[in-house]
């Protein structure tokens, strides 16, 4: 120390200096830069980006110094900061493009992913709207379903949403797929579009970004409304498309002598071609073809685009006498005008 400069503190019974409380506070926040007594105070800021709400951040500083050639250390008290909950979320329309629908079709679905991008557990309230500007028609009877199957596709096993009954609760970074389901008006014109919107609000509240809700966060922390203010929405679109599916069936005969005479013992090969006209998609196409009397089906003769299909009701697209008695059944799936014309052949022997 410089001559005439008094050390901060007092001597204890053993002759050691004891720092005053004010000196300890100063030393806890300052670092000595040189022996001439100049010091710099360093402000400390704790960043909790991504840290879970309710987490305790404990900060403790240590100090080493020398007095009279003897090294000394000091430890500060613990500075405790508990992380508040930030409420934020994202809504993304999942469908790659406008969802096709037919005039008068019911229960068509738009898919949205709702993700909790905040740092705490949050409950979300949902609503659907269809009276929107900028489209050609308003989808009817809009309602909300939750994807309980987890496959991202709307199906009968998904759960109808009821506000206050099954509001989705999401931990941080978790998401759920939500469907806005609607019916298409029967008079909707080909090519017409209809919008439907999913509206999501935080169960904690809605307000200006940065609004603090005292004690509403996880573990009794405060809740802070994020950039969206506890509110979000996403809009998807239905488009009406026309589709017409035509089946063309033909027959060719092969008699036992190698000719084409349709006499007893001859084999008739039936061919059915499926053609799709229009811009839409014919979904879940199934062809049923009853074997005509007085013929009988030749076992193992069913072919789909030249590939053999078994007669049993197994994993392939067709069967005989399983789905329908005395009937060939072929499941063609979804067909569009861009699909190759699907055809199948089968043989029937003239009894």
Coordinates of C-alpha atoms in Angstrom, one line a residue:
X1 CA 0.0 0.0 0.0
X2 CA 1.1 3.6 -0.5
X3 CA 2.4 5.5 2.5
X4 CA -0.3 7.2 4.5
X5 CA -3.1 5.2 2.8
X6 CA -5.2 3.2 5.2
X7 CA -6.3 -0.3 4.4
X8 CA -10.1 -0.8 4.2
X9 CA -11.2 -2.8 7.3
X10 CA -9.9 -3.5 10.7
X11 CA -7.5 -5.8 12.6
X12 CA -8.9 -8.9 14.3
X13 CA -7.6 -10.4 17.5
X14 CA -4.9 -12.3 15.6
X15 CA -3.6 -9.2 13.8
X16 CA -5.2 -10.1 10.4
X17 CA -7.1 -7.5 8.5
X18 CA -10.9 -8.0 8.3
X19 CA -12.6 -6.3 5.3
X20 CA -15.7 -4.3 6.0
X21 CA -18.9 -5.2 4.2
X22 CA -18.5 -2.2 1.9
X23 CA -15.0 -3.4 0.9
X24 CA -16.2 -6.9 0.3
X25 CA -19.0 -5.6 -2.0
X26 CA -16.4 -3.6 -3.9
X27 CA -14.0 -6.4 -4.2
X28 CA -16.7 -8.8 -5.3
X29 CA -17.4 -6.7 -8.4
X30 CA -14.0 -5.2 -9.1
X31 CA -10.7 -6.5 -10.4
X32 CA -7.5 -4.8 -9.4
X33 CA -5.6 -3.8 -12.5
X34 CA -2.4 -2.5 -11.1
X35 CA -0.5 -2.0 -7.9
X36 CA -1.2 1.7 -7.8
X37 CA -4.8 1.1 -6.7
X38 CA -6.6 1.6 -10.0
X39 CA -9.6 -0.8 -10.3
X40 CA -12.2 -1.6 -13.0
X41 CA -15.7 -2.7 -12.0
X42 CA -17.1 -5.3 -14.4
X43 CA -20.8 -5.6 -14.7
X44 CA -22.1 -9.2 -15.0
X45 CA -25.1 -10.2 -17.0
X46 CA -26.6 -13.7 -16.9
X47 CA -28.2 -14.9 -20.2
X48 CA -30.7 -17.7 -20.0
X49 CA -31.5 -18.2 -23.7
X50 CA -33.3 -21.6 -24.0
X51 CA -33.1 -22.3 -20.2
X52 CA -36.2 -23.9 -18.8
X53 CA -38.5 -21.7 -16.8
X54 CA -38.0 -22.1 -13.1
X55 CA -34.3 -22.9 -13.4
X56 CA -32.2 -21.3 -10.6
X57 CA -29.1 -19.6 -11.9
X58 CA -26.5 -19.4 -9.0
X59 CA -23.6 -17.0 -9.5
X60 CA -20.6 -16.9 -7.1
X61 CA -17.4 -14.9 -7.5
X62 CA -14.0 -15.7 -6.0
X63 CA -11.2 -13.3 -5.2
X64 CA -7.5 -13.8 -4.7
X65 CA -5.2 -11.1 -3.5
X66 CA -1.9 -10.6 -1.6
X67 CA -1.3 -8.5 1.6
X68 CA 2.2 -8.2 2.9
X69 CA 3.4 -11.0 0.6
X70 CA 0.8 -13.4 1.9
X71 CA -1.9 -14.7 -0.5
X72 CA -5.5 -14.5 0.5
X73 CA -8.8 -15.6 -1.1
X74 CA -12.4 -14.4 -0.7
X75 CA -15.7 -15.8 -1.8
X76 CA -18.8 -13.8 -2.5
X77 CA -22.3 -14.7 -1.5
X78 CA -24.5 -16.6 -4.0
X79 CA -26.5 -14.4 -6.3
X80 CA -29.6 -16.2 -7.2
X81 CA -31.7 -15.6 -10.4
X82 CA -34.7 -17.7 -11.2
X83 CA -35.6 -17.9 -14.9
X84 CA -39.0 -16.6 -15.9
X85 CA -41.2 -18.3 -18.5
X86 CA -41.3 -16.8 -22.0
X87 CA -44.5 -17.7 -23.8
X88 CA -44.1 -18.1 -27.6
X89 CA -45.1 -20.6 -30.2
X90 CA -45.1 -21.1 -34.0
X91 CA -47.9 -22.2 -36.4
X92 CA -47.0 -23.8 -39.8
X93 CA -49.5 -24.9 -42.4
X94 CA -48.3 -28.4 -43.2
X95 CA -49.9 -29.2 -46.6
X96 CA -47.6 -28.8 -49.5
X97 CA -50.2 -27.0 -51.6
X98 CA -53.9 -26.2 -51.6
X99 CA -55.9 -29.2 -50.6
X100 CA -58.1 -30.6 -53.4
X101 CA -61.8 -31.1 -52.7
X102 CA -64.9 -31.9 -54.7
X103 CA -68.1 -29.9 -54.6
X104 CA -70.2 -31.1 -51.7
X105 CA -67.4 -33.2 -50.2
X106 CA -67.4 -33.4 -46.4
X107 CA -64.7 -33.6 -43.8
X108 CA -61.7 -32.3 -45.9
X109 CA -58.8 -31.3 -43.6
X110 CA -56.0 -28.7 -43.5
X111 CA -53.1 -29.7 -41.3
X112 CA -51.2 -27.3 -39.1
X113 CA -48.2 -27.9 -36.7
X114 CA -48.3 -25.9 -33.5
X115 CA -44.9 -25.9 -31.7
X116 CA -44.2 -24.5 -28.3
X117 CA -41.1 -22.3 -28.9
X118 CA -41.1 -20.9 -25.3
X119 CA -39.2 -22.2 -22.3
X120 CA -42.0 -23.5 -20.2
X121 CA -45.0 -25.8 -20.3
X122 CA -48.0 -24.1 -21.9
X123 CA -51.6 -24.8 -22.6
X124 CA -53.0 -23.6 -26.0
X125 CA -56.5 -22.6 -26.9
X126 CA -57.7 -23.3 -30.5
X127 CA -60.4 -21.9 -32.9
X128 CA -61.1 -22.2 -36.6
X129 CA -62.5 -19.5 -38.9
X130 CA -63.6 -19.6 -42.5
X131 CA -65.3 -16.3 -43.2
X132 CA -62.2 -14.8 -44.7
X133 CA -61.4 -12.3 -47.5
X134 CA -59.5 -13.1 -50.7
X135 CA -61.1 -16.4 -51.7
X136 CA -64.1 -17.7 -53.7
X137 CA -66.2 -19.5 -51.1
X138 CA -66.4 -20.0 -47.4
X139 CA -65.9 -23.7 -46.3
X140 CA -68.8 -24.9 -44.2
X141 CA -68.9 -26.3 -40.6
X142 CA -65.3 -25.7 -39.8
X143 CA -64.1 -27.6 -36.7
X144 CA -60.8 -28.6 -35.1
X145 CA -59.3 -32.0 -34.5
X146 CA -56.1 -33.1 -32.7
X147 CA -53.8 -35.6 -34.4
X148 CA -53.8 -38.3 -31.7
X149 CA -52.4 -40.9 -34.0
X150 CA -49.3 -38.9 -34.6
X151 CA -49.1 -39.6 -38.3
X152 CA -49.9 -36.1 -39.5
X153 CA -52.8 -37.4 -41.6
X154 CA -56.5 -36.8 -40.7
X155 CA -58.3 -40.0 -40.0
X156 CA -61.3 -41.3 -38.0
X157 CA -59.2 -41.9 -34.9
X158 CA -58.3 -38.3 -34.4
X159 CA -59.9 -36.4 -31.5
X160 CA -62.5 -33.6 -31.9
X161 CA -61.3 -30.6 -30.0
X162 CA -63.5 -28.9 -27.4
X163 CA -62.2 -25.7 -25.8
X164 CA -61.6 -26.1 -22.1
X165 CA -61.9 -29.9 -22.3
X166 CA -58.9 -31.1 -24.2
X167 CA -56.7 -28.1 -24.8
X168 CA -53.3 -29.3 -25.9
X169 CA -50.6 -28.9 -23.3
X170 CA -47.0 -28.8 -24.7
X171 CA -43.6 -28.8 -23.0
X172 CA -40.9 -26.6 -24.5
X173 CA -39.9 -27.5 -28.1
X174 CA -42.8 -30.0 -28.4
X175 CA -45.4 -29.8 -31.1
X176 CA -48.8 -31.2 -32.2
X177 CA -50.5 -31.5 -35.5
X178 CA -53.9 -29.8 -35.5
X179 CA -56.5 -30.2 -38.3
X180 CA -59.1 -27.7 -39.4
X181 CA -61.8 -29.8 -41.0
X182 CA -64.5 -28.4 -43.2
X183 CA -67.3 -29.3 -45.7
X184 CA -67.2 -27.9 -49.2
X185 CA -70.3 -26.2 -50.5
X186 CA -72.1 -28.2 -53.2
X187 CA -72.2 -25.3 -55.6
X188 CA -68.5 -24.5 -55.4
X189 CA -67.2 -24.1 -59.0
X190 CA -64.3 -25.9 -60.5
X191 CA -61.0 -24.1 -59.6
X192 CA -62.6 -22.1 -56.8
X193 CA -60.6 -21.6 -53.6
X194 CA -61.7 -21.4 -50.0
X195 CA -59.6 -20.3 -47.0
X196 CA -59.7 -21.6 -43.5
X197 CA -57.7 -20.2 -40.5
X198 CA -56.4 -21.8 -37.3
X199 CA -56.3 -19.3 -34.4
X200 CA -54.1 -20.2 -31.4
X201 CA -53.9 -18.3 -28.1
X202 CA -51.9 -18.9 -25.0
X203 CA -53.8 -20.2 -22.0
X204 CA -51.9 -17.8 -19.9
X205 CA -53.1 -14.7 -21.8
X206 CA -52.8 -12.4 -24.7
X207 CA -51.2 -8.9 -24.8
X208 CA -48.4 -6.8 -26.0
X209 CA -45.0 -8.5 -26.4
X210 CA -43.1 -8.2 -23.2
X211 CA -46.2 -8.1 -21.0
X212 CA -45.4 -9.8 -17.6
X213 CA -48.1 -11.9 -16.0
X214 CA -47.1 -12.2 -12.3
X215 CA -46.8 -15.7 -11.0
X216 CA -48.3 -17.3 -14.1
X217 CA -45.2 -19.2 -15.2
X218 CA -43.8 -22.6 -14.3
X219 CA -43.0 -23.1 -10.6
X220 CA -44.5 -19.8 -9.7
X221 CA -42.3 -17.7 -11.9
X222 CA -43.5 -14.8 -13.9
X223 CA -44.7 -15.3 -17.4
X224 CA -43.5 -13.0 -20.1
X225 CA -45.4 -12.8 -23.4
X226 CA -43.0 -13.3 -26.3
X227 CA -42.8 -11.8 -29.8
X228 CA -46.3 -13.0 -30.7
X229 CA -48.0 -11.6 -27.6
X230 CA -49.5 -15.0 -26.9
X231 CA -51.5 -15.0 -30.2
X232 CA -50.9 -16.7 -33.5
X233 CA -52.8 -17.8 -36.6
X234 CA -52.2 -19.8 -39.8
X235 CA -54.3 -19.9 -43.0
X236 CA -54.6 -22.8 -45.4
X237 CA -56.6 -23.2 -48.7
X238 CA -59.0 -25.7 -50.3
X239 CA -59.3 -25.8 -54.1
X240 CA -62.2 -27.3 -55.9
X241 CA -61.2 -29.7 -58.7
X242 CA -63.3 -31.7 -61.1
X243 CA -62.5 -35.3 -61.8
X244 CA -64.2 -38.0 -64.0
X245 CA -63.2 -41.6 -63.9
X246 CA -64.0 -43.8 -66.8
X247 CA -63.7 -47.6 -67.1
X248 CA -63.4 -49.3 -70.5
X249 CA -63.9 -53.1 -70.5
X250 CA -63.1 -55.3 -73.5
X251 CA -63.1 -59.1 -74.1
X252 CA -61.0 -61.4 -76.3
X253 CA -61.7 -65.1 -76.9
X254 CA -59.4 -68.0 -77.3
X255 CA -61.0 -71.4 -78.3
X256 CA -59.4 -74.8 -77.7
X257 CA -58.3 -75.0 -81.4
X258 CA -56.4 -71.7 -81.3
X259 CA -59.1 -69.6 -82.8
X260 CA -61.5 -67.0 -81.5
X261 CA -64.7 -68.9 -81.5
X262 CA -66.8 -68.3 -78.3
X263 CA -67.8 -71.9 -77.8
X264 CA -67.9 -74.2 -74.8
X265 CA -64.4 -74.6 -73.4
X266 CA -63.1 -71.3 -74.8
X267 CA -61.4 -68.8 -72.5
X268 CA -62.4 -65.2 -72.4
X269 CA -59.8 -62.7 -71.3
X270 CA -61.4 -59.5 -70.0
X271 CA -59.4 -56.2 -69.8
X272 CA -60.4 -53.1 -67.9
X273 CA -58.7 -49.8 -68.4
X274 CA -59.2 -46.9 -65.9
X275 CA -58.9 -43.4 -67.3
X276 CA -59.0 -40.2 -65.2
X277 CA -60.2 -36.9 -66.7
X278 CA -60.0 -33.5 -65.1
X279 CA -57.5 -31.8 -62.8
X280 CA -58.5 -33.6 -59.6
X281 CA -57.6 -36.8 -57.9
X282 CA -59.9 -39.8 -57.7
X283 CA -59.2 -41.1 -54.2
X284 CA -59.3 -44.7 -53.1
X285 CA -60.5 -46.2 -56.4
X286 CA -61.8 -49.7 -56.2
X287 CA -63.0 -51.8 -59.2
X288 CA -65.4 -54.6 -58.6
X289 CA -66.0 -57.0 -61.5
X290 CA -68.5 -59.9 -61.1
X291 CA -67.7 -63.0 -63.2
X292 CA -70.5 -63.4 -65.7
X293 CA -72.6 -66.5 -66.0
X294 CA -72.3 -69.1 -67.5
X295 CA -68.5 -68.6 -67.2
X296 CA -66.2 -69.4 -64.3
X297 CA -63.0 -67.5 -63.2
X298 CA -59.7 -69.1 -64.1
X299 CA -57.8 -69.2 -60.8
X300 CA -54.5 -67.2 -60.8
X301 CA -55.2 -65.3 -64.0
X302 CA -55.6 -61.9 -62.4
X303 CA -53.0 -59.3 -63.6
X304 CA -52.5 -55.6 -62.8
X305 CA -50.4 -53.8 -65.3
X306 CA -49.0 -57.1 -66.3
X307 CA -48.0 -58.2 -62.8
X308 CA -49.7 -61.2 -61.2
X309 CA -52.1 -60.6 -58.4
X310 CA -53.1 -63.4 -56.0
X311 CA -56.7 -64.5 -55.6
X312 CA -56.5 -64.3 -51.8
X313 CA -57.3 -61.2 -49.7
X314 CA -53.7 -60.5 -48.7
X315 CA -51.2 -57.6 -49.1
X316 CA -51.6 -57.1 -52.8
X317 CA -54.2 -54.9 -54.5
X318 CA -56.6 -57.6 -55.7
X319 CA -58.6 -60.7 -54.7
X320 CA -61.3 -63.0 -56.0
X321 CA -64.4 -64.2 -54.1
X322 CA -63.0 -62.6 -50.8
X323 CA -64.3 -59.0 -50.8
X324 CA -67.3 -59.9 -52.9
X325 CA -68.8 -63.3 -53.7
X326 CA -67.9 -64.4 -57.2
X327 CA -66.3 -61.0 -57.8
X328 CA -62.9 -59.8 -58.7
X329 CA -61.9 -56.8 -56.6
X330 CA -59.0 -54.6 -57.5
X331 CA -57.9 -51.6 -55.4
X332 CA -56.2 -49.0 -57.6
X333 CA -55.7 -46.3 -54.9
X334 CA -55.5 -42.6 -55.8
X335 CA -55.6 -41.8 -59.5
X336 CA -55.0 -38.6 -61.4
X337 CA -54.9 -37.6 -65.1
X338 CA -51.1 -37.8 -64.9
X339 CA -51.3 -41.4 -63.7
X340 CA -50.6 -44.1 -66.3
X341 CA -53.8 -45.8 -67.4
X342 CA -54.1 -48.7 -65.0
X343 CA -55.5 -51.9 -66.4
X344 CA -56.1 -55.4 -65.3
X345 CA -56.9 -58.6 -67.1
X346 CA -58.6 -61.8 -66.0
X347 CA -59.7 -65.0 -67.7
X348 CA -63.0 -66.7 -67.6
X349 CA -63.7 -70.1 -69.1
X350 CA -66.9 -70.8 -70.9
X351 CA -68.5 -73.8 -69.2

